[in-house]
Amino acid sequence: MKGLICAMDLEMKKIREDMKNVKEEKQAGITFVCGNIDETEVVAAVCGVGKVNAAICTQAMIDRFSPDCILNVGVAGSLSKELDVTDIVVADKLVQHDFDCTALGCKPGEIYGSDQRFFMADPSVAEKLMKAIDVINGRRSASGEKALHAVTGSIASGDQFISSAEKKSFITSEFGSLACEMEGASIAQVCVANRVPFGVIRAISDSADESSHMDFGEFCIKAADNSAEVVKVFLSE
Ligand code: ADE
């Protein structure tokens, strides 16, 4: 069984529409929707925004459903000039940009007591997500549709909607991340602690600078639908 976690309903919308034979169950205040997408059994949950919501959901999903893989799916702010709205980032590693014990001698993002800043995504999951994007681009080129632009790299998570050039430049210079969001790294930490393979796929909804709230309103749904499209193909491969 594959686990799918989104922060917001609009990120789950397309995935939910693809699910058949659904059954719902509540755990820790979160609704887990079990069913199948084509031949694959899935459990899908909207966790709410932020790292604590995401961690609660991930641990509850693992405890109750024992998924063999978890995907975090949704939208993100761009931290790179190369990444425009609706482009895709597949995480190779994740960091909590707001974890700050620097006053105690840690590096920014370092989890106190662990020596660890980055949580590595499962390389085979990341590779399979990129392959799914190739499949979609093959279909899109046949139908004359614009190809998805996708890159692999680091994603930074924190309990902040990033909307300033200054904050952006802190995250890029400190962590080299390509995109920012609010859940991926906490899902990563819980998956690593439980030895569950995981991947994170995010499509860009905004520029994460002073105009991010306007971009977000305009591009969030299109970006969310791009991420969901990749997940559907991932599950069918
Ligand atoms: N998710 C989408 N855009 C974001 C941003 N700018 N900051 C944090 N999370 C986001």
GROMACS .gro file of N, CA and C in nm, residues 109-180:
model
  216
  109GLY      N    1   1.941   2.459   1.086
  109GLY     CA    2   1.871   2.340   1.035
  109GLY      C    3   1.912   2.210   1.101
  110GLU      N    4   2.020   2.214   1.177
  110GLU     CA    5   2.068   2.089   1.240
  110GLU      C    6   1.975   2.049   1.353
  111ILE      N    7   1.933   1.922   1.352
  111ILE     CA    8   1.845   1.872   1.458
  111ILE      C    9   1.933   1.850   1.581
  112TYR      N   10   1.907   1.928   1.685
  112TYR     CA   11   1.993   1.925   1.805
  112TYR      C   12   2.010   1.781   1.855
  113GLY      N   13   2.134   1.742   1.877
  113GLY     CA   14   2.161   1.610   1.933
  113GLY      C   15   2.176   1.501   1.828
  114SER      N   16   2.157   1.537   1.699
  114SER     CA   17   2.164   1.431   1.597
  114SER      C   18   2.273   1.454   1.493
  115ASP      N   19   2.330   1.574   1.491
  115ASP     CA   20   2.431   1.603   1.390
  115ASP      C   21   2.375   1.605   1.249
  116GLN      N   22   2.243   1.605   1.234
  116GLN     CA   23   2.180   1.588   1.103
  116GLN      C   24   2.101   1.713   1.063
  117ARG      N   25   2.124   1.758   0.938
  117ARG     CA   26   2.045   1.870   0.884
  117ARG      C   27   1.949   1.820   0.777
  118PHE      N   28   2.001   1.732   0.690
  118PHE     CA   29   1.923   1.688   0.574
  118PHE      C   30   1.870   1.546   0.593
  119PHE      N   31   1.748   1.523   0.550
  119PHE     CA   32   1.691   1.388   0.545
  119PHE      C   33   1.683   1.348   0.398
  120MET      N   34   1.749   1.236   0.365
  120MET     CA   35   1.756   1.193   0.225
  120MET      C   36   1.627   1.123   0.183
  121ALA      N   37   1.572   1.165   0.070
  121ALA     CA   38   1.457   1.093   0.013
  121ALA      C   39   1.507   0.961  -0.045
  122ASP      N   40   1.420   0.865  -0.058
  122ASP     CA   41   1.458   0.736  -0.116
  122ASP      C   42   1.496   0.759  -0.264
  123PRO      N   43   1.621   0.727  -0.303
  123PRO     CA   44   1.664   0.757  -0.440
  123PRO      C   45   1.580   0.685  -0.545
  124SER      N   46   1.535   0.563  -0.515
  124SER     CA   47   1.458   0.492  -0.618
  124SER      C   48   1.318   0.552  -0.634
  125VAL      N   49   1.263   0.607  -0.524
  125VAL     CA   50   1.132   0.676  -0.534
  125VAL      C   51   1.148   0.804  -0.617
  126ALA      N   52   1.255   0.880  -0.587
  126ALA     CA   53   1.280   1.004  -0.662
  126ALA      C   54   1.300   0.974  -0.811
  127GLU      N   55   1.375   0.867  -0.837
  127GLU     CA   56   1.400   0.830  -0.978
  127GLU      C   57   1.270   0.791  -1.049
  128LYS      N   58   1.186   0.717  -0.977
  128LYS     CA   59   1.059   0.673  -1.037
  128LYS      C   60   0.965   0.793  -1.062
  129LEU      N   61   0.973   0.893  -0.974
  129LEU     CA   62   0.893   1.015  -0.996
  129LEU      C   63   0.941   1.087  -1.121
  130MET      N   64   1.075   1.096  -1.138
  130MET     CA   65   1.129   1.161  -1.257
  130MET      C   66   1.094   1.082  -1.384
  131LYS      N   67   1.091   0.949  -1.372
  131LYS     CA   68   1.052   0.867  -1.488
  131LYS      C   69   0.906   0.892  -1.524
  132ALA      N   70   0.822   0.907  -1.421
  132ALA     CA   71   0.680   0.935  -1.446
  132ALA      C   72   0.666   1.067  -1.522
  133ILE      N   73   0.752   1.165  -1.488
  133ILE     CA   74   0.747   1.295  -1.558
  133ILE      C   75   0.788   1.276  -1.704
  134ASP      N   76   0.887   1.189  -1.729
  134ASP     CA   77   0.927   1.159  -1.868
  134ASP      C   78   0.809   1.100  -1.946
  135VAL      N   79   0.737   1.009  -1.880
  135VAL     CA   80   0.621   0.946  -1.946
  135VAL      C   81   0.518   1.053  -1.983
  136ILE      N   82   0.490   1.142  -1.888
  136ILE     CA   83   0.392   1.249  -1.913
  136ILE      C   84   0.440   1.338  -2.028
  137ASN      N   85   0.570   1.370  -2.029
  137ASN     CA   86   0.623   1.457  -2.134
  137ASN      C   87   0.618   1.389  -2.271
  138GLY      N   88   0.636   1.257  -2.272
  138GLY     CA   89   0.619   1.182  -2.397
  138GLY      C   90   0.477   1.199  -2.450
  139ARG      N   91   0.380   1.183  -2.360
  139ARG     CA   92   0.239   1.199  -2.401
  139ARG      C   93   0.211   1.343  -2.443
  140ARG      N   94   0.267   1.439  -2.366
  140ARG     CA   95   0.240   1.580  -2.396
  140ARG      C   96   0.298   1.620  -2.531
  141SER      N   97   0.417   1.566  -2.561
  141SER     CA   98   0.474   1.606  -2.690
  141SER      C   99   0.392   1.548  -2.804
  142ALA      N  100   0.337   1.427  -2.784
  142ALA     CA  101   0.251   1.368  -2.888
  142ALA      C  102   0.125   1.451  -2.911
  143SER      N  103   0.075   1.514  -2.802
  143SER     CA  104  -0.050   1.591  -2.817
  143SER      C  105  -0.024   1.742  -2.833
  144GLY      N  106   0.104   1.779  -2.842
  144GLY     CA  107   0.138   1.920  -2.863
  144GLY      C  108   0.124   2.006  -2.738
  145GLU      N  109   0.108   1.943  -2.621
  145GLU     CA  110   0.095   2.018  -2.495
  145GLU      C  111   0.233   2.055  -2.442
  146LYS      N  112   0.241   2.163  -2.365
  146LYS     CA  113   0.368   2.208  -2.307
  146LYS      C  114   0.421   2.101  -2.210
  147ALA      N  115   0.551   2.074  -2.221
  147ALA     CA  116   0.612   1.972  -2.133
  147ALA      C  117   0.625   2.026  -1.990
  148LEU      N  118   0.627   1.931  -1.894
  148LEU     CA  119   0.656   1.969  -1.756
  148LEU      C  120   0.807   1.993  -1.744
  149HIS      N  121   0.845   2.102  -1.680
  149HIS     CA  122   0.987   2.124  -1.650
  149HIS      C  123   1.012   2.076  -1.508
  150ALA      N  124   1.100   1.978  -1.492
  150ALA     CA  125   1.120   1.920  -1.360
  150ALA      C  126   1.268   1.908  -1.327
  151VAL      N  127   1.301   1.931  -1.200
  151VAL     CA  128   1.439   1.915  -1.153
  151VAL      C  129   1.437   1.839  -1.021
  152THR      N  130   1.553   1.782  -0.989
  152THR     CA  131   1.570   1.716  -0.859
  152THR      C  132   1.659   1.804  -0.773
  153GLY      N  133   1.629   1.815  -0.646
  153GLY     CA  134   1.715   1.895  -0.558
  153GLY      C  135   1.659   1.901  -0.417
  154SER      N  136   1.721   1.989  -0.339
  154SER     CA  137   1.682   1.999  -0.198
  154SER      C  138   1.557   2.086  -0.181
  155ILE      N  139   1.471   2.043  -0.090
  155ILE     CA  140   1.352   2.121  -0.053
  155ILE      C  141   1.363   2.158   0.095
  156ALA      N  142   1.330   2.284   0.125
  156ALA     CA  143   1.337   2.333   0.263
  156ALA      C  144   1.196   2.354   0.318
  157SER      N  145   1.173   2.304   0.439
  157SER     CA  146   1.040   2.316   0.501
  157SER      C  147   1.050   2.397   0.630
  158GLY      N  148   0.943   2.469   0.660
  158GLY     CA  149   0.938   2.543   0.786
  158GLY      C  150   0.797   2.591   0.811
  159ASP      N  151   0.770   2.634   0.933
  159ASP     CA  152   0.636   2.681   0.966
  159ASP      C  153   0.620   2.829   0.932
  160GLN      N  154   0.651   2.860   0.807
  160GLN     CA  155   0.641   2.997   0.758
  160GLN      C  156   0.605   2.994   0.610
  161PHE      N  157   0.510   3.077   0.569
  161PHE     CA  158   0.488   3.097   0.425
  161PHE      C  159   0.591   3.200   0.380
  162ILE      N  160   0.685   3.158   0.297
  162ILE     CA  161   0.797   3.246   0.261
  162ILE      C  162   0.751   3.351   0.160
  163SER      N  163   0.771   3.478   0.195
  163SER     CA  164   0.723   3.586   0.109
  163SER      C  165   0.816   3.706   0.116
  164SER      N  166   0.945   3.681   0.122
  164SER     CA  167   1.040   3.792   0.115
  164SER      C  168   1.171   3.747   0.051
  165ALA      N  169   1.229   3.838  -0.026
  165ALA     CA  170   1.357   3.810  -0.093
  165ALA      C  171   1.464   3.781   0.011
  166GLU      N  172   1.455   3.848   0.125
  166GLU     CA  173   1.556   3.832   0.230
  166GLU      C  174   1.553   3.689   0.286
  167LYS      N  175   1.433   3.640   0.318
  167LYS     CA  176   1.418   3.505   0.374
  167LYS      C  177   1.460   3.400   0.270
  168LYS      N  178   1.420   3.428   0.146
  168LYS     CA  179   1.457   3.338   0.036
  168LYS      C  180   1.608   3.324   0.028
  169SER      N  181   1.676   3.439   0.038
  169SER     CA  182   1.821   3.434   0.020
  169SER      C  183   1.887   3.365   0.139
  170PHE      N  184   1.829   3.377   0.260
  170PHE     CA  185   1.882   3.300   0.374
  170PHE      C  186   1.872   3.149   0.344
  171ILE      N  187   1.757   3.105   0.296
  171ILE     CA  188   1.737   2.960   0.276
  171ILE      C  189   1.827   2.909   0.163
  172THR      N  190   1.837   2.986   0.054
  172THR     CA  191   1.920   2.937  -0.057
  172THR      C  192   2.068   2.938  -0.019
  173SER      N  193   2.112   3.044   0.048
  173SER     CA  194   2.256   3.048   0.078
  173SER      C  195   2.292   2.946   0.186
  174GLU      N  196   2.203   2.924   0.280
  174GLU     CA  197   2.234   2.831   0.390
  174GLU      C  198   2.217   2.685   0.349
  175PHE      N  199   2.115   2.655   0.270
  175PHE     CA  200   2.081   2.514   0.244
  175PHE      C  201   2.089   2.474   0.097
  176GLY      N  202   2.102   2.570   0.007
  176GLY     CA  203   2.106   2.541  -0.136
  176GLY      C  204   1.976   2.482  -0.189
  177SER      N  205   1.866   2.510  -0.120
  177SER     CA  206   1.738   2.447  -0.160
  177SER      C  207   1.678   2.516  -0.283
  178LEU      N  208   1.600   2.440  -0.357
  178LEU     CA  209   1.537   2.491  -0.479
  178LEU      C  210   1.393   2.536  -0.455
  179ALA      N  211   1.330   2.482  -0.350
  179ALA     CA  212   1.189   2.514  -0.324
  179ALA      C  213   1.163   2.512  -0.174
  180CYS      N  214   1.059   2.588  -0.134
  180CYS     CA  215   1.023   2.591   0.008
  180CYS      C  216   0.877   2.555   0.024
   0.00000   0.00000   0.00000
